[in-house]
Short mmCIF file of C-alpha atoms in Angstrom, two decimals:
data_model
loop_
_atom_site.label_atom_id
_atom_site.label_comp_id
_atom_site.label_asym_id
_atom_site.label_seq_id
_atom_site.Cartn_x
_atom_site.Cartn_y
_atom_site.Cartn_z
CA MET A 1 -1.76 30.61 -35.99
CA LEU A 2 0.70 31.16 -38.70
CA ASP A 3 1.20 29.18 -42.10
CA ARG A 4 4.71 28.20 -41.52
CA ARG A 5 5.59 28.13 -45.42
CA GLY A 6 4.00 31.45 -46.03
CA LEU A 7 5.84 33.00 -43.07
CA VAL A 8 9.26 31.53 -43.92
CA ARG A 9 8.70 32.69 -47.57
CA GLN A 10 8.00 36.42 -46.33
CA LEU A 11 10.89 36.33 -43.94
CA LEU A 12 13.23 35.42 -46.66
CA VAL A 13 12.11 37.68 -49.45
CA GLU A 14 14.78 39.91 -50.92
CA ARG A 15 17.10 38.33 -48.66
CA GLY A 16 20.29 39.72 -50.02
CA ASP A 17 23.24 38.26 -48.24
CA LEU A 18 21.45 37.07 -45.26
CA LEU A 19 23.18 33.79 -44.10
CA VAL A 20 20.53 31.19 -43.17
CA VAL A 21 20.96 28.08 -40.99
CA SER A 22 18.04 25.86 -40.83
CA GLY A 23 17.31 23.21 -38.13
CA LEU A 24 16.63 19.55 -39.11
CA GLY A 25 13.14 18.49 -40.14
CA SER A 26 10.40 20.86 -41.10
CA ALA A 27 12.52 24.01 -40.71
CA THR A 28 14.87 22.86 -43.41
CA TYR A 29 11.94 21.87 -45.69
CA ASP A 30 10.43 25.36 -45.06
CA VAL A 31 13.70 27.19 -45.97
CA ALA A 32 14.06 24.98 -49.11
CA ALA A 33 10.46 25.75 -49.92
CA ALA A 34 11.07 29.46 -49.86
CA GLY A 35 13.63 28.80 -52.54
CA ASP A 36 17.06 27.19 -52.58
CA HIS A 37 19.87 29.44 -52.05
CA PRO A 38 23.74 28.96 -51.64
CA LEU A 39 23.61 30.88 -48.48
CA ASN A 40 21.36 28.24 -46.93
CA PHE A 41 22.98 25.73 -44.64
CA TYR A 42 20.56 23.20 -44.38
CA LEU A 43 20.79 20.72 -41.29
CA TRP A 44 19.50 17.21 -41.68
CA GLY A 45 20.98 16.09 -38.16
CA ALA A 46 22.81 17.54 -35.28
CA MET A 47 19.69 18.03 -33.32
CA GLY A 48 20.24 20.85 -30.81
CA GLY A 49 23.20 22.38 -32.58
CA THR A 50 21.58 24.86 -35.03
CA ALA A 51 21.61 27.95 -32.77
CA MET A 52 25.49 27.34 -31.99
CA ILE A 53 26.14 27.03 -35.76
CA GLY A 54 24.62 30.35 -35.99
CA LEU A 55 26.92 31.71 -33.28
CA GLY A 56 30.07 30.42 -34.73
CA LEU A 57 28.92 32.09 -38.00
CA ALA A 58 28.06 35.28 -36.45
CA LEU A 59 31.52 35.39 -34.74
CA ALA A 60 33.26 34.66 -37.93
CA GLN A 61 31.06 37.15 -40.10
CA PRO A 62 30.56 40.11 -37.87
CA HIS A 63 29.51 42.38 -40.85
CA LYS A 64 27.01 39.83 -42.24
CA ARG A 65 23.60 39.09 -40.81
CA ILE A 66 22.75 35.42 -39.62
CA ALA A 67 19.32 34.03 -39.25
CA VAL A 68 18.70 30.80 -37.59
CA LEU A 69 15.34 29.22 -38.50
CA THR A 70 14.54 26.16 -36.49
CA GLY A 71 11.80 24.42 -34.74
CA ASP A 72 10.84 24.20 -30.98
CA GLY A 73 12.14 20.61 -30.60
CA ASP A 74 15.67 21.57 -31.82
CA MET A 75 15.69 24.75 -29.64
CA LEU A 76 14.74 22.97 -26.50
CA MET A 77 17.38 20.42 -27.05
CA GLY A 78 19.91 23.30 -27.33
CA LEU A 79 18.49 25.48 -24.55
CA GLY A 80 21.83 26.03 -23.09
CA SER A 81 23.20 27.55 -26.29
CA LEU A 82 20.82 30.46 -25.62
CA ALA A 83 22.87 31.19 -22.46
CA THR A 84 26.09 30.74 -24.40
CA ILE A 85 24.91 33.24 -27.07
CA GLY A 86 23.78 35.49 -24.39
CA VAL A 87 27.33 35.74 -23.08
CA GLN A 88 28.65 36.51 -26.51
CA GLN A 89 26.02 39.16 -27.41
CA PRO A 90 26.45 38.74 -31.21
CA LYS A 91 24.69 42.02 -32.72
CA ASN A 92 24.18 40.14 -36.01
CA LEU A 93 22.41 36.90 -34.84
CA ALA A 94 18.66 36.34 -34.93
CA ILE A 95 16.91 33.11 -34.16
CA VAL A 96 13.40 32.31 -35.44
CA VAL A 97 11.91 29.39 -33.62
CA LEU A 98 9.04 27.90 -35.78
CA ASP A 99 6.96 26.92 -32.91
CA ASN A 100 4.16 24.46 -33.36
CA ALA A 101 4.60 23.05 -29.90
CA HIS A 102 5.05 19.59 -31.42
CA TYR A 103 7.66 17.20 -32.67
CA GLY A 104 6.67 16.98 -36.33
CA GLU A 105 9.20 14.58 -37.64
CA THR A 106 8.27 11.84 -35.02
CA GLY A 107 4.55 11.98 -35.14
CA MET A 108 3.38 15.25 -33.69
CA GLN A 109 3.93 14.50 -29.87
CA ALA A 110 3.66 17.39 -27.72
CA SER A 111 6.88 19.48 -27.01
CA HIS A 112 7.55 21.43 -23.85
CA THR A 113 6.26 24.62 -25.43
CA LYS A 114 2.88 22.94 -25.69
CA ALA A 115 2.97 22.90 -21.81
CA GLY A 116 3.75 26.56 -21.73
CA ILE A 117 7.57 26.57 -21.40
CA ASP A 118 8.25 30.14 -22.62
CA LEU A 119 11.31 30.31 -25.00
CA VAL A 120 10.81 34.11 -25.28
CA ALA A 121 11.34 34.32 -21.45
CA VAL A 122 14.29 32.04 -21.72
CA ALA A 123 15.91 34.35 -24.09
CA LEU A 124 15.20 37.39 -22.27
CA GLY A 125 16.80 35.64 -19.14
CA CYS A 126 19.76 34.87 -21.25
CA ARG A 127 20.19 38.61 -22.10
CA PHE A 128 18.92 38.56 -25.52
CA LYS A 129 18.52 42.15 -26.75
CA HIS A 130 15.18 41.40 -28.37
CA ALA A 131 12.83 38.45 -27.93
CA ARG A 132 9.11 38.33 -28.85
CA VAL A 133 6.28 36.23 -29.83
CA MET A 134 4.96 36.56 -33.50
CA SER A 135 1.64 35.21 -34.09
CA ARG A 136 0.06 37.45 -36.95
CA ILE A 137 1.34 37.25 -40.46
CA GLU A 138 0.95 41.21 -40.60
CA ASP A 139 4.07 41.35 -38.35
CA ALA A 140 6.31 39.46 -41.06
CA ALA A 141 7.68 42.62 -42.40
CA GLU A 142 8.76 43.88 -39.02
CA VAL A 143 10.23 40.65 -38.16
CA ARG A 144 12.08 40.49 -41.49
CA LYS A 145 13.56 44.01 -40.73
CA LEU A 146 14.66 42.61 -37.36
CA LEU A 147 16.53 39.77 -39.13
CA HIS A 148 18.23 42.34 -41.28
CA ALA A 149 18.89 45.28 -39.02
CA GLY A 150 17.80 44.57 -35.50
CA GLU A 151 20.40 44.71 -32.80
CA GLY A 152 20.99 41.03 -31.79
CA PRO A 153 21.03 38.60 -30.12
CA ILE A 154 17.28 38.30 -31.17
CA LEU A 155 14.84 35.43 -30.74
CA VAL A 156 11.35 35.42 -32.42
CA SER A 157 9.11 32.68 -31.33
CA ALA A 158 6.75 32.20 -34.27
CA ARG A 159 3.34 30.60 -33.52
CA ILE A 160 2.77 28.42 -36.38
CA GLY A 161 -0.08 25.83 -37.17
CA GLU A 162 0.10 22.30 -36.61
CA GLU A 163 -0.90 21.48 -40.12
CA ASP A 164 1.15 18.79 -42.10
CA VAL A 165 2.71 20.33 -45.11
CA PRO A 166 4.46 18.44 -48.12
CA ARG A 167 8.00 18.07 -47.46
CA VAL A 168 10.49 19.89 -49.65
CA LEU A 169 13.70 18.28 -49.74
CA PRO A 170 16.95 20.21 -50.42
CA ILE A 171 20.46 18.74 -51.02
CA ARG A 172 21.52 16.21 -48.30
CA ASP A 173 25.06 15.79 -49.01
CA GLY A 174 26.80 17.73 -46.13
CA HIS A 175 29.98 18.30 -48.00
CA ALA A 176 28.27 19.85 -50.92
CA ILE A 177 26.10 22.03 -48.80
CA LYS A 178 29.21 23.26 -46.91
CA GLN A 179 31.31 23.85 -49.81
CA ARG A 180 28.59 25.80 -51.68
CA PHE A 181 27.72 27.87 -48.73
CA ILE A 182 31.41 28.82 -48.08
CA ALA A 183 31.94 29.60 -51.69
CA ALA A 184 28.86 31.87 -51.63
CA VAL A 185 29.97 33.60 -48.42
CA ASN A 186 33.32 34.32 -49.97
CA SER A 187 31.61 35.93 -53.03
CA ALA A 188 28.84 37.71 -51.11
CA MET B 1 67.99 25.07 -21.39
CA PRO B 2 64.50 24.78 -19.96
CA THR B 3 64.31 22.54 -17.00
CA PRO B 4 61.92 19.62 -16.95
CA THR B 5 59.74 21.67 -14.64
CA ASP B 6 59.41 24.48 -17.23
CA ILE B 7 58.62 22.14 -19.99
CA LYS B 8 56.06 20.48 -17.82
CA THR B 9 54.38 23.69 -16.96
CA SER B 10 54.49 25.31 -20.27
CA TRP B 11 52.59 22.77 -22.46
CA PRO B 12 49.55 25.26 -22.56
CA ASP B 13 51.69 27.89 -24.03
CA ALA B 14 53.15 25.44 -26.60
CA ILE B 15 49.46 24.55 -27.76
CA TYR B 16 48.68 28.45 -27.80
CA GLY B 17 51.60 28.99 -30.02
CA HIS B 18 50.17 26.56 -32.59
CA PHE B 19 46.88 28.38 -32.29
CA ARG B 20 48.58 31.46 -33.41
CA ARG B 21 50.46 29.70 -36.13
CA VAL B 22 47.50 28.00 -37.83
CA GLY B 23 45.16 30.94 -37.18
CA ILE B 24 42.72 29.80 -34.63
CA ARG B 25 40.06 32.31 -34.35
CA GLN B 26 37.51 30.88 -31.98
CA VAL B 27 38.01 28.54 -28.98
CA GLY B 28 35.17 26.80 -27.31
CA TYR B 29 35.43 25.22 -23.80
CA VAL B 30 33.71 24.43 -20.56
CA PRO B 31 35.92 25.74 -17.71
CA ASP B 32 38.53 23.08 -16.66
CA ALA B 33 41.33 23.11 -14.16
CA GLY B 34 43.70 21.26 -16.67
CA HIS B 35 42.94 23.81 -19.40
CA SER B 36 43.01 26.90 -17.14
CA ARG B 37 46.25 28.32 -18.46
CA LEU B 38 45.30 27.83 -22.16
CA ILE B 39 41.95 29.40 -21.62
CA GLU B 40 43.59 32.34 -20.01
CA LEU B 41 45.93 32.64 -22.92
CA CYS B 42 43.12 32.72 -25.40
CA GLN B 43 41.03 35.18 -23.33
CA ALA B 44 43.90 37.54 -23.31
CA ASP B 45 44.27 37.48 -27.13
CA ASN B 46 41.80 39.85 -29.19
CA ALA B 47 42.31 37.86 -32.27
CA ILE B 48 40.71 34.84 -30.54
CA ALA B 49 37.00 34.73 -29.53
CA ASP B 50 36.79 32.72 -26.27
CA VAL B 51 33.33 31.07 -26.14
CA VAL B 52 32.50 29.58 -22.82
CA LEU B 53 29.99 26.81 -23.14
CA THR B 54 27.19 25.29 -21.04
CA THR B 55 28.02 21.74 -22.43
CA GLU B 56 30.69 20.55 -24.78
CA GLU B 57 28.39 19.58 -27.52
CA GLU B 58 27.69 23.26 -28.12
CA GLY B 59 31.38 23.61 -29.23
CA VAL B 60 30.76 21.22 -32.08
CA GLY B 61 28.19 23.55 -33.64
CA LEU B 62 30.42 26.41 -32.90
CA VAL B 63 33.36 24.68 -34.94
CA ALA B 64 30.94 24.20 -37.91
CA GLY B 65 29.65 27.72 -37.83
CA ALA B 66 33.23 29.25 -37.66
CA ALA B 67 34.21 27.09 -40.66
CA LEU B 68 31.18 28.16 -42.63
CA GLY B 69 32.25 31.77 -41.81
CA GLY B 70 35.79 31.12 -42.99
CA GLN B 71 37.44 30.79 -39.51
CA ARG B 72 39.14 28.02 -37.70
CA ALA B 73 38.11 26.95 -34.30
CA ALA B 74 39.51 24.59 -31.50
CA LEU B 75 37.68 22.89 -28.64
CA LEU B 76 39.06 22.39 -25.09
CA MET B 77 37.29 19.78 -23.02
CA GLN B 78 37.70 17.14 -20.40
CA SER B 79 37.41 13.41 -21.17
CA SER B 80 33.82 13.40 -19.61
CA GLY B 81 33.07 16.12 -22.14
CA VAL B 82 33.71 13.78 -24.99
CA GLY B 83 30.71 11.68 -23.97
CA ASN B 84 28.47 14.80 -24.13
CA CYS B 85 29.36 15.29 -27.85
CA ILE B 86 28.76 12.04 -29.48
CA ASN B 87 25.98 12.69 -31.85
CA MET B 88 26.96 16.12 -32.57
CA PHE B 89 30.29 15.01 -33.81
CA SER B 90 28.31 13.53 -36.74
CA LEU B 91 28.12 17.19 -38.03
CA LEU B 92 32.03 17.27 -38.40
CA ARG B 93 32.24 13.88 -40.08
CA ASN B 94 29.18 14.57 -42.35
CA CYS B 95 30.07 17.92 -43.66
CA GLY B 96 34.04 17.36 -43.34
CA PHE B 97 34.66 20.26 -41.04
CA GLY B 98 38.30 20.39 -39.87
CA CYS B 99 38.44 20.44 -36.23
CA VAL B 100 40.99 19.93 -33.20
CA VAL B 101 39.86 18.89 -29.87
CA PHE B 102 42.10 19.04 -26.81
CA VAL B 103 41.13 16.72 -24.16
CA THR B 104 42.45 16.77 -20.71
CA MET B 105 42.16 13.32 -19.38
CA ARG B 106 40.55 12.21 -16.19
CA GLY B 107 39.90 8.68 -14.75
CA GLU B 108 43.51 7.36 -15.38
CA PHE B 109 46.78 7.46 -13.60
CA GLY B 110 46.08 7.97 -9.94
CA GLU B 111 42.60 9.19 -10.34
CA PHE B 112 41.04 9.41 -6.97
CA ASN B 113 37.51 9.85 -8.13
CA PRO B 114 36.05 6.59 -9.44
CA TRP B 115 33.18 8.40 -11.05
CA GLN B 116 35.52 9.72 -13.61
CA VAL B 117 36.87 6.28 -14.56
CA PRO B 118 34.11 4.93 -16.82
CA MET B 119 34.19 7.83 -19.28
CA GLY B 120 37.98 8.36 -19.02
CA ALA B 121 38.46 4.67 -19.79
CA ILE B 122 36.49 4.68 -23.05
CA THR B 123 37.30 8.28 -24.33
CA GLU B 124 39.94 7.56 -26.99
CA ASP B 125 37.88 4.71 -28.45
CA VAL B 126 34.71 6.81 -28.38
CA LEU B 127 36.65 9.36 -30.37
CA LYS B 128 37.99 6.85 -32.75
CA LEU B 129 34.57 5.46 -33.31
CA ALA B 130 33.31 8.88 -33.96
CA GLY B 131 35.77 9.36 -36.73
CA PHE B 132 38.52 11.18 -35.15
CA LEU B 133 42.25 10.62 -35.44
CA THR B 134 43.58 10.59 -31.93
CA TYR B 135 46.97 11.51 -30.49
CA ARG B 136 47.84 10.87 -26.97
CA ILE B 137 50.58 13.07 -25.13
CA ASP B 138 52.10 11.63 -22.02
CA ASP B 139 55.34 13.54 -22.12
CA ALA B 140 55.61 17.33 -22.08
CA ASP B 141 58.51 17.26 -24.48
CA ALA B 142 56.31 15.70 -27.28
CA VAL B 143 53.66 18.36 -26.99
CA ASP B 144 55.00 20.72 -29.54
CA ASP B 145 55.45 18.14 -32.23
CA ILE B 146 52.25 16.31 -31.75
CA VAL B 147 50.19 19.45 -31.51
CA GLY B 148 51.77 20.97 -34.46
CA ALA B 149 51.10 17.82 -36.63
CA GLY B 150 47.49 17.48 -35.26
CA CYS B 151 46.63 21.10 -36.02
CA ASP B 152 48.07 20.75 -39.66
CA MET B 153 46.19 17.50 -40.36
CA ALA B 154 42.97 19.00 -39.13
CA PHE B 155 42.92 22.25 -41.02
CA ASP B 156 44.97 21.02 -44.29
CA GLY B 157 42.81 18.15 -44.65
CA ASN B 158 39.57 19.05 -43.12
CA LEU B 159 39.84 16.07 -40.54
CA GLN B 160 38.73 15.73 -37.12
CA VAL B 161 41.65 15.40 -34.72
CA ALA B 162 41.68 14.88 -31.14
CA ILE B 163 44.71 15.29 -28.78
CA LEU B 164 44.44 13.51 -25.59
CA LEU B 165 46.60 15.23 -22.85
CA SER B 166 47.13 12.49 -20.40
CA GLN B 167 46.77 12.84 -16.57
CA ARG B 168 50.57 12.16 -16.27
CA LEU B 169 51.08 15.20 -18.35
CA ILE B 170 48.65 17.70 -16.75
CA GLY B 171 49.20 16.31 -13.33
CA ARG B 172 46.93 14.21 -10.85
CA LYS B 173 44.28 16.33 -9.54
CA GLN B 174 45.19 17.57 -6.01
CA TRP B 175 42.49 17.39 -3.31
CA THR B 176 44.28 18.67 -0.38
CA ARG B 177 42.04 21.65 0.53
#
């Protein structure tokens, strides 16, 4: 099982102008822990919507790379968005599901992936160009390369551990997160 | 002079004209008979990404992502779709994403299907509670004016605007087949 903080840190190292959208809860804390950045759009709510924000961004910025980092619970709630992304076939969009098979924010209840529901198979069924499981930290460099240069849409299901890690809380003001992000995109 | 019939059937063209005017670049929709003409106009336009959704709430995320990337987006949905979006609308309100939603109304004015009525009857109230400014259009000759004003308010002020296209405007659903 992967250490979620170590994994996200490695995926976001030397990120350049990678645009990052993080799903509510632990994914947002993980992305913040890897280092605050104006090109992070942190979600604190809107559960189920993270991948679609990535799609809107990918269509609007076709020459930039978009990475959505989110949890299995958020991805499951927005499962239909994988089909919608499959129709659009954005080459510049990658989704990393930080999959611990549990709902961390609400007390670690089992999620559907705990019962074997296979997000990689769903993504492939939705015509993703590339979908894979990641369970060894040695593969981080390869996955990082996918985020920066792989042909999307891409989905990586990263099998992370269930351990509770300290929360790292980034800014919460939605207007501020948005304005900072837009300004950074314009100057990137 | 256009005849009343021309005006009645050309309201989607009037909306599309405002999409071009204000620079809408992404349009999210779930297929809908009432919006079919407008959807076709958007699909035929290379400057507009037409994004077919599995559920209307996906469109809310799309609008936010488009805005983060510097593009304006519009959503097309039926009144029933508004109910699918309620929690996701908080994203627009919380971050101040300008958005214009076009809602074809069901469950009113001669609706034959009672299952459409509960959501249709509360659609405008729900939108208001979710922070939208709502404008209702009953007459075809008001479309251009109201749509123009609504688009301007949405994108000049980063506001959430919903334009309700009444069943009288779009026509009662015909079930003669």
